[in-house]
Short mmCIF file of C-alpha atoms in Angstrom, two decimals:
data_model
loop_
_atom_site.label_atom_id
_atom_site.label_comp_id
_atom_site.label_asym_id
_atom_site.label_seq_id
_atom_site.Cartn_x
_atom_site.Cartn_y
_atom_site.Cartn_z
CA UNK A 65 28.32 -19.92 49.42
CA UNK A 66 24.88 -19.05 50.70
CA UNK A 67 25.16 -15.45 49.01
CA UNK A 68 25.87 -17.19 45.50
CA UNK A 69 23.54 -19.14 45.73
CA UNK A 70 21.36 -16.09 46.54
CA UNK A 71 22.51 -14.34 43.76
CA UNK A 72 22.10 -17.18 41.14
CA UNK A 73 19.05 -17.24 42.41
CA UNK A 74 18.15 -13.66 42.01
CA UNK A 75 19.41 -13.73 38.79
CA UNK A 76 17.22 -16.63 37.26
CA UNK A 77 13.89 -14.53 39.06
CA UNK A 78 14.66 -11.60 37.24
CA UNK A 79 15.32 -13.63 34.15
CA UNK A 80 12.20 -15.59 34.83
CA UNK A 81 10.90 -12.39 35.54
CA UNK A 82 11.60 -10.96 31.81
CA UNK A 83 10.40 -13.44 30.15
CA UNK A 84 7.21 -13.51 31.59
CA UNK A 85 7.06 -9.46 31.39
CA UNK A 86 7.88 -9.84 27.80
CA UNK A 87 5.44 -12.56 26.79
CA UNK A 88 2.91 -10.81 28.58
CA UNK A 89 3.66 -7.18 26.57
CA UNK A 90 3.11 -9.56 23.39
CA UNK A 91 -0.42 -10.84 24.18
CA UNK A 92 -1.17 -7.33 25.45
CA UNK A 93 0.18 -5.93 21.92
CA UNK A 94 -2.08 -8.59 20.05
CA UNK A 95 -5.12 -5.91 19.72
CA UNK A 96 -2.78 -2.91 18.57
CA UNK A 97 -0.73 -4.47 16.27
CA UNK A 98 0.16 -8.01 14.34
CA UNK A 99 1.70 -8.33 11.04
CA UNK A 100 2.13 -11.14 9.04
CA UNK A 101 5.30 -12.89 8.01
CA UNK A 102 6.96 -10.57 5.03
CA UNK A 103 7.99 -13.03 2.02
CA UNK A 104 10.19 -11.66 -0.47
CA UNK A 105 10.09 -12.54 -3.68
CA UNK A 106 11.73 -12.12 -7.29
CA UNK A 107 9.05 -13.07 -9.49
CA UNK A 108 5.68 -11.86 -9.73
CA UNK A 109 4.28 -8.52 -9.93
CA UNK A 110 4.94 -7.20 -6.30
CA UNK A 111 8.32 -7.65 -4.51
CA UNK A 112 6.95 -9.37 -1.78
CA UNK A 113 3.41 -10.51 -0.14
CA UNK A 114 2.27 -11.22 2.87
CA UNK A 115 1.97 -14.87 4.86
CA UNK A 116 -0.76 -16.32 3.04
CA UNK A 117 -3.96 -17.00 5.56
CA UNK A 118 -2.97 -14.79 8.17
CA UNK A 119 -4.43 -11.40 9.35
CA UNK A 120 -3.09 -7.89 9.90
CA UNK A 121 -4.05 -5.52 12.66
CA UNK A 122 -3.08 -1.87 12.83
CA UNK A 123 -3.41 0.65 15.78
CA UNK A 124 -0.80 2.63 15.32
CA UNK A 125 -2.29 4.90 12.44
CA UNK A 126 -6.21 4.79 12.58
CA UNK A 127 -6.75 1.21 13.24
CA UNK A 128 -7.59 -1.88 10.88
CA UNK A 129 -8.18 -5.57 10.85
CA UNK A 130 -7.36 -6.91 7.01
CA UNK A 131 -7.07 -10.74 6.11
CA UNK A 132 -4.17 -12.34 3.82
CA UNK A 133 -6.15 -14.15 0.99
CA UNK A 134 -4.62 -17.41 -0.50
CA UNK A 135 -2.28 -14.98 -2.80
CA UNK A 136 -0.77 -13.28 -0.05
CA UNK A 137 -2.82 -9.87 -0.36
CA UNK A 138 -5.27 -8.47 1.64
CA UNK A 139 -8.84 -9.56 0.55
CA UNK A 140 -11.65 -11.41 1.69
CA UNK A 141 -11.39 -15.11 1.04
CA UNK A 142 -13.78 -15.13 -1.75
CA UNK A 143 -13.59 -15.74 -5.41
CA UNK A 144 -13.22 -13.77 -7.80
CA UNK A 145 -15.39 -12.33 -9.93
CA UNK A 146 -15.13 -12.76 -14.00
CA UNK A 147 -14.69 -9.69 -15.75
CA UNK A 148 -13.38 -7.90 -12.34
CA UNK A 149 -11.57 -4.62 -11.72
CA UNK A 150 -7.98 -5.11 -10.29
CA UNK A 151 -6.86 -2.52 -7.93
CA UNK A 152 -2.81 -1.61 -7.86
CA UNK A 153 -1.98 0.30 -5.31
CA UNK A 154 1.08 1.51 -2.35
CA UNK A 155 0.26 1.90 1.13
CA UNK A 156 -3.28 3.52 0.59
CA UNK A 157 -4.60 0.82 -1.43
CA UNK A 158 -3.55 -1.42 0.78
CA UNK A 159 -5.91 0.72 3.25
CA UNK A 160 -4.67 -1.18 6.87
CA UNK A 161 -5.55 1.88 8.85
CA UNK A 162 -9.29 1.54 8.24
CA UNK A 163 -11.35 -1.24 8.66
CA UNK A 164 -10.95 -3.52 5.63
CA UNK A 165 -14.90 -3.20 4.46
CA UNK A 166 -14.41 0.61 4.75
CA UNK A 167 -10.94 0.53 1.82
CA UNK A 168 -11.73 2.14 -1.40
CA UNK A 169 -11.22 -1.41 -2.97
CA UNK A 170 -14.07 -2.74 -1.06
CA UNK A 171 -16.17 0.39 -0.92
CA UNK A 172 -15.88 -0.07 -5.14
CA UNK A 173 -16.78 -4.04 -4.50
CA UNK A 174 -20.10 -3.02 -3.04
CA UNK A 175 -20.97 -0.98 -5.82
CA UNK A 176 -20.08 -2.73 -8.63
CA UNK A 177 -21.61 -6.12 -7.21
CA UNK A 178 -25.26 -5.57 -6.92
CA UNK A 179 -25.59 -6.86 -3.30
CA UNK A 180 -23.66 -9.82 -4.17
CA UNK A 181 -21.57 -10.28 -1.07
CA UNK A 182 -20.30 -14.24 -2.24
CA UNK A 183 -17.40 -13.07 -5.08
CA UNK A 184 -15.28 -10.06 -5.45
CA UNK A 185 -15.96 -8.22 -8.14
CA UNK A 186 -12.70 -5.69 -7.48
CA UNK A 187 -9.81 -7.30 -6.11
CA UNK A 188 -7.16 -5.26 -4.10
CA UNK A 189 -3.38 -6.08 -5.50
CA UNK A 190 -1.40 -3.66 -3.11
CA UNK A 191 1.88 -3.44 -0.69
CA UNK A 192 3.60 -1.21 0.76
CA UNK A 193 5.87 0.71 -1.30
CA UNK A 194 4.30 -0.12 -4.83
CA UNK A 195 4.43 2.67 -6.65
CA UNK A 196 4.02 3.86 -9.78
CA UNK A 197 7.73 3.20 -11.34
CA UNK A 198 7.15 -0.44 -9.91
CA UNK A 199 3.59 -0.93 -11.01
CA UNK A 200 4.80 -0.38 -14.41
CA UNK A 201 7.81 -3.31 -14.07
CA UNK A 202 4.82 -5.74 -12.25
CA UNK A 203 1.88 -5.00 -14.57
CA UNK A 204 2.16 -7.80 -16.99
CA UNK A 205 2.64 -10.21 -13.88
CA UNK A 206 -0.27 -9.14 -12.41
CA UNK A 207 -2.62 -9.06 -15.03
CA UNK A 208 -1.22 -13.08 -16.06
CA UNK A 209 -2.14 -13.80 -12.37
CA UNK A 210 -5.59 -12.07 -11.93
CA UNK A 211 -6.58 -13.28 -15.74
CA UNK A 212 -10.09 -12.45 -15.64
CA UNK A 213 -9.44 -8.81 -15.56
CA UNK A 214 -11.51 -6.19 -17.30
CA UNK A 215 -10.13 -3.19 -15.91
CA UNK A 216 -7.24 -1.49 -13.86
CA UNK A 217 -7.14 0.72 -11.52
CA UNK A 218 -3.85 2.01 -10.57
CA UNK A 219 -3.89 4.45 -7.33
CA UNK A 220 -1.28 7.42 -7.33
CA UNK A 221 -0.55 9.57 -4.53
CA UNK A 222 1.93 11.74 -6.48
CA UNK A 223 2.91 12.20 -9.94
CA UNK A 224 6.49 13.44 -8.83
CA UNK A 225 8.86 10.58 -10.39
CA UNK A 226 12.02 11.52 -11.97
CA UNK A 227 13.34 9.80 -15.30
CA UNK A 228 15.72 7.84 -12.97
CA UNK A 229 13.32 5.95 -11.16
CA UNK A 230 12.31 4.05 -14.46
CA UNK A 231 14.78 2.58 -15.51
CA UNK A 232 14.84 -0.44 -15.84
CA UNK A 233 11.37 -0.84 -15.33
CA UNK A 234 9.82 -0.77 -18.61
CA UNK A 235 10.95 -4.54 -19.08
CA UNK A 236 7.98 -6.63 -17.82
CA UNK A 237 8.09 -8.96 -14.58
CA UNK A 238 6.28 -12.85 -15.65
CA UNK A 239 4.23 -14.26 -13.54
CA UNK A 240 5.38 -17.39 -11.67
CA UNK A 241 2.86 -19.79 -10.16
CA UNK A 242 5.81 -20.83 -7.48
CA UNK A 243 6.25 -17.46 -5.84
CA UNK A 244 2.92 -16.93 -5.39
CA UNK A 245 0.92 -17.25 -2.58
CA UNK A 246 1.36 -20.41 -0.64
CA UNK A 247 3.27 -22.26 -2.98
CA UNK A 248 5.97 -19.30 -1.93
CA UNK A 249 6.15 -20.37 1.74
CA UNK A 250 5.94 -23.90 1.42
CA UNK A 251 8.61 -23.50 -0.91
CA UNK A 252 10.85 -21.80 1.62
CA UNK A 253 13.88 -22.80 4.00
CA UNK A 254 12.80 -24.81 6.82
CA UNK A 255 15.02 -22.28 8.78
CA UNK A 256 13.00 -19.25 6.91
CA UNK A 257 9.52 -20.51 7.51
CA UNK A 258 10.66 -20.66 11.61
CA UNK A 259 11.50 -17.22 11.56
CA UNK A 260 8.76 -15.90 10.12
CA UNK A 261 6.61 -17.96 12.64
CA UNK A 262 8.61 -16.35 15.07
CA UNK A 263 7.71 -12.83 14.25
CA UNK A 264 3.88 -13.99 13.99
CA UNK A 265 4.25 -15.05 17.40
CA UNK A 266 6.06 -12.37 18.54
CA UNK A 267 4.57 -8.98 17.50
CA UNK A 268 6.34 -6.77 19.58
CA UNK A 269 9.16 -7.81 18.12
CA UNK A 270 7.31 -7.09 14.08
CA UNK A 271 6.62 -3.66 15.61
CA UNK A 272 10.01 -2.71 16.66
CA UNK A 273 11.19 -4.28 13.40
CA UNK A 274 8.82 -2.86 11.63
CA UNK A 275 9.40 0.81 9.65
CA UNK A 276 7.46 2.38 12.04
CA UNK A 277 10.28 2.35 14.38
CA UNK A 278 12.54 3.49 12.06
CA UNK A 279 14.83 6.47 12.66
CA UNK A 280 15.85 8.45 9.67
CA UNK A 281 19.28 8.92 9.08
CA UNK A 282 20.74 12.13 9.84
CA UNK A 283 17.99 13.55 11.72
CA UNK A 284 17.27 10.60 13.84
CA UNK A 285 13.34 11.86 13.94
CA UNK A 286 11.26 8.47 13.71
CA UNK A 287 8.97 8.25 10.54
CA UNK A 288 4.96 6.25 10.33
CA UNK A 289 6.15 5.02 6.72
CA UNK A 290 8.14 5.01 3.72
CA UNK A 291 7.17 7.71 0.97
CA UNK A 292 9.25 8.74 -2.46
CA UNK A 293 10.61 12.52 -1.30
CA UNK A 294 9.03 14.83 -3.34
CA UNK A 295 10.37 16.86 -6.08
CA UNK A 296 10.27 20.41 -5.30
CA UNK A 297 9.40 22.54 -8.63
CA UNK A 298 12.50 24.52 -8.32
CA UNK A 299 14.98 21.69 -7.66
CA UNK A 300 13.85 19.68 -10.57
CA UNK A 301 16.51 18.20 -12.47
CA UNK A 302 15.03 16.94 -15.51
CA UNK A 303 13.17 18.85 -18.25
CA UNK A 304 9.37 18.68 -19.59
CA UNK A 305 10.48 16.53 -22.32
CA UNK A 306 12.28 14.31 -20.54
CA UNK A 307 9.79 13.36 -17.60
CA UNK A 308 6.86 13.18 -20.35
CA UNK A 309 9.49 10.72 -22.21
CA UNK A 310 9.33 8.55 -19.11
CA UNK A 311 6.11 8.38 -18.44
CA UNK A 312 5.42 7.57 -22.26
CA UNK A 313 7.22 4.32 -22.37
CA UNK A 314 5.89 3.30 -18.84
CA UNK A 315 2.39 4.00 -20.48
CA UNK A 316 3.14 2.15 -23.77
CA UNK A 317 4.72 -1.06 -21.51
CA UNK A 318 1.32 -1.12 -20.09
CA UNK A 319 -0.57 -0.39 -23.04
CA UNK A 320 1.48 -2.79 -24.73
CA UNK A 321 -0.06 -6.00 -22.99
CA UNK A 322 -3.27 -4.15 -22.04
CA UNK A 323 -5.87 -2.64 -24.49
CA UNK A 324 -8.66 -2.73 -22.13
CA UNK A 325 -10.00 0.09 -19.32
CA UNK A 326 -7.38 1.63 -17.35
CA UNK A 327 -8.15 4.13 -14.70
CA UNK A 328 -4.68 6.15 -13.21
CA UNK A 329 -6.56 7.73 -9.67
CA UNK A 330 -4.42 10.19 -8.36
CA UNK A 331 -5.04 11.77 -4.92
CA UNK A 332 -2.67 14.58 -3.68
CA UNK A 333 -1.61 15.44 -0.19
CA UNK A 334 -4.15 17.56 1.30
CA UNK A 335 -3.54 19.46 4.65
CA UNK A 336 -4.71 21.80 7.00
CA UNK A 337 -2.98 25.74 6.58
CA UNK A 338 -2.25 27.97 8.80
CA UNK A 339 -5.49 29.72 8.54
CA UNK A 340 -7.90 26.70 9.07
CA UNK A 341 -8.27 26.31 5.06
CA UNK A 342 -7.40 23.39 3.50
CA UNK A 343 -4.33 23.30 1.15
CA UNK A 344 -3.80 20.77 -1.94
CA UNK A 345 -0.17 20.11 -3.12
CA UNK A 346 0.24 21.40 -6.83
CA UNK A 347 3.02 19.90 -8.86
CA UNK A 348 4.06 20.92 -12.09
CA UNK A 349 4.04 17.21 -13.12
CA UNK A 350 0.82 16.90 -12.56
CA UNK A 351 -0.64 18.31 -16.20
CA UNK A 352 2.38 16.54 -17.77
CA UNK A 353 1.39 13.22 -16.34
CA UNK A 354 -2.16 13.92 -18.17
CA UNK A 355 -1.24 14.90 -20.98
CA UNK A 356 1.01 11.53 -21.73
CA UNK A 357 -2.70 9.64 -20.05
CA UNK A 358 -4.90 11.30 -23.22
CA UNK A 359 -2.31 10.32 -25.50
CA UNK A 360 -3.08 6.97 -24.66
CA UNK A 361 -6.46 7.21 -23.88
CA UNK A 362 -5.78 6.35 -19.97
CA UNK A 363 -8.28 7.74 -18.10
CA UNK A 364 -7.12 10.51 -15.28
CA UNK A 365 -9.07 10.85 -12.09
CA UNK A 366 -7.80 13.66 -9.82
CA UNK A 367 -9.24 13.77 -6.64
CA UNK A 368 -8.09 17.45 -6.03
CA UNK A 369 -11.68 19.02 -6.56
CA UNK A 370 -13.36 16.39 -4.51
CA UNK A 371 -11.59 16.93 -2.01
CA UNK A 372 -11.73 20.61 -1.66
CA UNK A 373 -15.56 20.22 -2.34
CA UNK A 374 -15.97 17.48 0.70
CA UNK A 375 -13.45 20.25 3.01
CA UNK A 376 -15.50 23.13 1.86
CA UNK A 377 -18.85 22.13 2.51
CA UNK A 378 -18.47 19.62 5.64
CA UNK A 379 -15.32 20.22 6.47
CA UNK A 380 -13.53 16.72 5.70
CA UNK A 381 -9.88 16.25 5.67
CA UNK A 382 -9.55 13.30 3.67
CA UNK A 383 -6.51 12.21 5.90
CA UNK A 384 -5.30 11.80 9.38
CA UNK A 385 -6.41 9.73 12.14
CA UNK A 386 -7.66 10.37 15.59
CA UNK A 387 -4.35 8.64 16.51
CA UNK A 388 -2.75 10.82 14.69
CA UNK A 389 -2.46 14.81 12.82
CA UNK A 390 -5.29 16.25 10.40
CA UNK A 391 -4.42 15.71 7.07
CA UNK A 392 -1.08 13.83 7.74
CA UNK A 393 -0.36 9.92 6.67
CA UNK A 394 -2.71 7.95 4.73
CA UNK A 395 -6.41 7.70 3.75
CA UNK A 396 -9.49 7.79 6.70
CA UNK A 397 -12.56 6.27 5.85
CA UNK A 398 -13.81 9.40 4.17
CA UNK A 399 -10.51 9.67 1.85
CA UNK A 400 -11.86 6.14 1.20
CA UNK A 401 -15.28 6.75 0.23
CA UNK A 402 -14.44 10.12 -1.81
CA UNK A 403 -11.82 7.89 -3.64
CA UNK A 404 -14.42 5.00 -4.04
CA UNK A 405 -17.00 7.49 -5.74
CA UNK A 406 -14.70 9.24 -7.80
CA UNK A 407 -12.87 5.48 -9.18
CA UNK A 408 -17.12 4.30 -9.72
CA UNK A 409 -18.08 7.26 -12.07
CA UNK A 410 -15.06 7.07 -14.13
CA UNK A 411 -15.37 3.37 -14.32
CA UNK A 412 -19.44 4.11 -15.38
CA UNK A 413 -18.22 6.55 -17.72
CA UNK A 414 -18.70 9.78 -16.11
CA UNK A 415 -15.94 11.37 -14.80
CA UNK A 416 -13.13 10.82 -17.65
CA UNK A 417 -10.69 13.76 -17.82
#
């Protein structure tokens, strides 16, 4: 009897024991990493945002501290500027591996608003995953919900999309006022809102969740993030004429319900070769992709020179971490500011394509 008793003892220490270990490793994680609660939606122009008022920190690539705004994206809680630049954007727009003054977004803020630091005269409409192909589908949405837009900027890290990925995207998303923001979570399961309190609370838990921790299938090698697969020159499956037919209608649904600026910023992978240089990824699909832009009068800004220029003459890889491999993952602070430049002078005038 003794020894049970022993043992059930035992057994509730180490329990006791795990819980505490694990609630400590959760506090401990707090300055690493914390994400939001994720909200899906239908509506709208993304296909989810985040936990409106909350704050995201990032340590495993770079390292960041952003704040949810009242929409669920991650700006400062100002307001917004009339006649401001909206930002669409994936992963690098959203910029959580830099500080959130040092995004492209916010480096473009500064310029455009004269020392003004009370409104935000470029807003930052980004998630993960928002790509071209699904900026198209959201663009009316997000244009209805930021309506005092003068100009887009839509942020490209490849022009690689096959004919397949648009379809069905050239039919607009509306905006709805009741998946936005706020009104989204309040307007949730009471059983929904407690689990994504629970993964606030627990961000040790969002982490291992999280795609970071994701194993890919077949290789089992973990990958930092989600990106298209690219589509190697020889292996391409569609012709000239079809891609440019793709990219036409995505370009006329925009066009269609926008007539003012509209800046496409493309940035290519850039990384370090073999013999210390610094090689840009060339696509075939690149000069298409222009060509279908001057058609429409879109203006192209490739980053490509700039960042060869910045590599050449100082030596800056405009990604890559110290966490992390030269010239792998997303924008550093000086892809940021390069970017930020290069989106000013075409939106002054002086760098259209």
């Amino acid at each position: 009897m003794k020894q049970k008793k022993r043992n059930i003892k035992n057994l509730i220490q180490w329990i006791l024991a795990c819980i505490v270990a694990f609630v400590l490793a959760n506090v401990l994680i707090l300055p690493y990493w914390y994400a939001p609660g994720w909200i899906p939606r239908a509506g709208c122009s993304t296909s989810a945002i985040y936990h409106a008022g909350e704050f995201v920190i990032n340590g495993y690539e770079g390292y960041g501290y952003s704040h949810v705004d009242f929409r669920g994206y991650l700006n400062e809680d100002l307001p917004v500027a009339q006649d401001h630049v909206l930002v669409l954007g994936c992963s690098h727009t959203k910029g959580t591996e830099v500080p959130m003054g040092k995004r492209f977004s916010s480096l473009l803020n500064d310029k455009l608003s004269g020392g003004d630091d009370s409104i935000l005269y470029a807003y930052n409409l980004s998630i993960d995953g928002f790509y071209f192909p699904a900026i198209v589908h959201g663009f009316k949405a997000a244009i209805d919900e930021m309506a005092t837009t003068n100009a887009v900027v839509i942020e490209i890290p490849t022009t690689e999309f096959s004919p397949e990925e648009f379809e069905g995207k050239y039919y607009p998303k509306h905006y709805d006022y009741t998946q936005a923001g706020s009104w989204l979570y309040y307007s949730l399961p009471t059983k929904t809102r407690v689990q994504i309190r629970l993964k606030e609370v627990l961000p040790l838990v969002s982490l291992y969740l999280s795609k970071q921790l994701v194993f890919e299938q077949g290789t089992k090698k973990p990958f930092i993030y989600e990106v298209p697969e690219p589509v190697k020159e020889e292996a391409l499956d569609f012709t000239k004429e079809e891609y440019q037919t793709a990219i036409d209608n995505a370009l006329f649904s925009i066009c269609f319900f926008w007539g003012e600026d509209l800046i496409i910023y493309y940035h290519p992978e850039a990384t370090i070769a073999e013999d210390g240089s610094l090689k840009i990824k060339e696509s075939i699909t690149t000069p298409w992709f222009k060509e279908v832009c001057e058609k429409y009068n879109v203006t192209f800004v490739d980053a490509t020179e700039a960042f060869l220029e910045a590599y050449e003459q100082d030596y800056i890889v405009p990604y890559g971490f110290s966490n992390t491999a030269p010239g792998e993952g997303h924008l550093n602070e000086d892809g940021h500011r390069i970017s930020a430049e290069l989106i000013y002078e075409a939106l002054k005038g002086g760098n259209e394509e």
